[in-house]
C-alpha cells in the first residue's frame, strides 16, 4: 500500500513540475483573421472587361411606383434589353435622421438596407436575376463620411475634428448632414473594409461605385481594393467618382468622365468647336493603360436633379442622342441614367422627399434609338478600343476608329441646323456601309447632316 501511495505521489509531482515548466514558455494562441460571413451564391463569372462595360444607374426613389428593390428587379429585363451589362444601384443603406436632409449619401449603417427598399433577401433576388441576364451589379459606396447618428460617432477619434476637438463636416462643402471620417485611424479603416467585404459576400455583388473617391486617401483605396480582390473567386469592378487618373494606381478600373462632359456642354451650348472633343478625349486617355477606362455620360443623378435633363442640356431629344453617340463612340464606357432612355423631361430627385416616378411608356422610339447605338457599339470591336483618328471641323465631329480589319467612321452634327462641310483628303471618295441601315454609302468631297444628325458608317 505504501509502495502504491509513493508511486502515486511521485506521478503527481511529475505532472505538477511539467505544468510549471509549461508556464515558463506558454503557448501563444493567435486568433485566425475574421473571414467574414459565408459567400452567398456563386461568384458571377461574366463581369465584363472594362472596354466592354455599358453601365446603367438606378435611382430607387423614382425608378418604380413601389420605390424599392422589388420594383427594380421587375424591370431588369428592360434594362438588359438596352444592351446594359453593369447595373449601378444608388445607395440602398439605412440613412441617418440626425440633421438629415433626406440624402441617401448620409449613411447610418453600412450593413443594413433601408427599410423603404426591402430586405437582404430582396437584394439577393435582384442580384441573382441580374446575373441570370448576364449583368453585374455594383453598389454605391460612401466612404468619405457618415450620418451624425452612425454608431461609429461614439468613437470620436474615427472622425476628423477641428482645433476644439469638434467633429467636422467634409471640408469645402456645405454638407451639414454628414460627418467627415478620419482615415488616419487604422481601426476605422479596418471596419470600413470589413463593411465593403460584407456585401460582396452576403449579397454576391460585383463591385462598388465609390462616391467622392478623391476625398478619401488613395492608400486606403489601395488597401481596400486589394482586400476585396483577394476574396476567393471574385472578379470585381471598382469605379471611382473622380476624374483623377492617379486613382487607377490605387486599383480602380473606372473613373468619371467629368472633363468630356464639360466639353460636350460647351460645344452644344456655347458654340465651341467640335474639334475640342478630340482634344479632351486625348488629354484624358494620355497615360491610361489597357484595362483602365473612363465612364462617359450625358447625364447622371447629380446633373439630372440639380442642373437639367439631357433634353434641356443638349437642346432636345435629337441633341441628347447626338451627344450620346459622341460619349459612347469616341471612347470610354457609356453610362445611362434611368429615364434617359425614354426622354423623361422632368428632373428626377433622389432625396427621401422624391415624389416623382418615371413613366416607362414614354417615347419608345427614343429607347429604340439608344438600343441601336449601344448594340452597334457592343458588336463593333473598333468602337471598344480601336485607334482613333480625328477629322472634326468646327460644326461636325468626325472621327474614324480602327481595330484590325474593323473600321468605323462617325459623323455628328453638334449644331441645331443643317451643316455642310468639305471632307478631308483621307475621306474623299471613300466607300462605306451605313451601320444601322446596312445600305452602301459613297462619300464624295462634301458631307451634309441635318441639325443634330449623326451618321455611323462601317468600312467595306
PDB file of C-alpha atoms in Angstrom, residues 61-66 338-348 355-364 367:
ATOM      1  CA  UNK A  61     -36.577  56.698 -55.254  1.00  0.00           C
ATOM      2  CA  UNK A  62     -38.004  57.311 -58.738  1.00  0.00           C
ATOM      3  CA  UNK A  63     -37.476  54.058 -60.617  1.00  0.00           C
ATOM      4  CA  UNK A  64     -40.822  52.437 -59.784  1.00  0.00           C
ATOM      5  CA  UNK A  65     -44.084  53.241 -58.049  1.00  0.00           C
ATOM      6  CA  UNK A  66     -43.066  50.955 -55.160  1.00  0.00           C
ATOM      7  CA  UNK A 338     -32.651  55.742 -65.512  1.00  0.00           C
ATOM      8  CA  UNK A 339     -35.291  57.573 -67.510  1.00  0.00           C
ATOM      9  CA  UNK A 340     -32.801  58.942 -70.017  1.00  0.00           C
ATOM     10  CA  UNK A 341     -33.801  56.236 -72.487  1.00  0.00           C
ATOM     11  CA  UNK A 342     -37.432  57.406 -72.546  1.00  0.00           C
ATOM     12  CA  UNK A 343     -36.641  61.137 -72.631  1.00  0.00           C
ATOM     13  CA  UNK A 344     -38.017  61.989 -69.207  1.00  0.00           C
ATOM     14  CA  UNK A 345     -38.414  65.763 -69.251  1.00  0.00           C
ATOM     15  CA  UNK A 346     -38.973  66.212 -65.504  1.00  0.00           C
ATOM     16  CA  UNK A 347     -35.877  66.419 -63.319  1.00  0.00           C
ATOM     17  CA  UNK A 348     -35.503  63.353 -61.099  1.00  0.00           C
ATOM     18  CA  UNK A 355     -42.418  62.136 -55.290  1.00  0.00           C
ATOM     19  CA  UNK A 356     -41.703  61.553 -58.984  1.00  0.00           C
ATOM     20  CA  UNK A 357     -41.998  58.186 -60.721  1.00  0.00           C
ATOM     21  CA  UNK A 358     -40.574  57.531 -64.177  1.00  0.00           C
ATOM     22  CA  UNK A 359     -43.226  56.883 -66.828  1.00  0.00           C
ATOM     23  CA  UNK A 360     -41.708  53.993 -68.747  1.00  0.00           C
ATOM     24  CA  UNK A 361     -44.304  54.235 -71.521  1.00  0.00           C
ATOM     25  CA  UNK A 362     -42.863  57.488 -72.847  1.00  0.00           C
ATOM     26  CA  UNK A 363     -41.131  57.680 -76.239  1.00  0.00           C
ATOM     27  CA  UNK A 364     -40.465  54.065 -77.256  1.00  0.00           C
ATOM     28  CA  UNK A 367     -35.487  53.897 -76.343  1.00  0.00           C
TER      29      UNK A 367
END
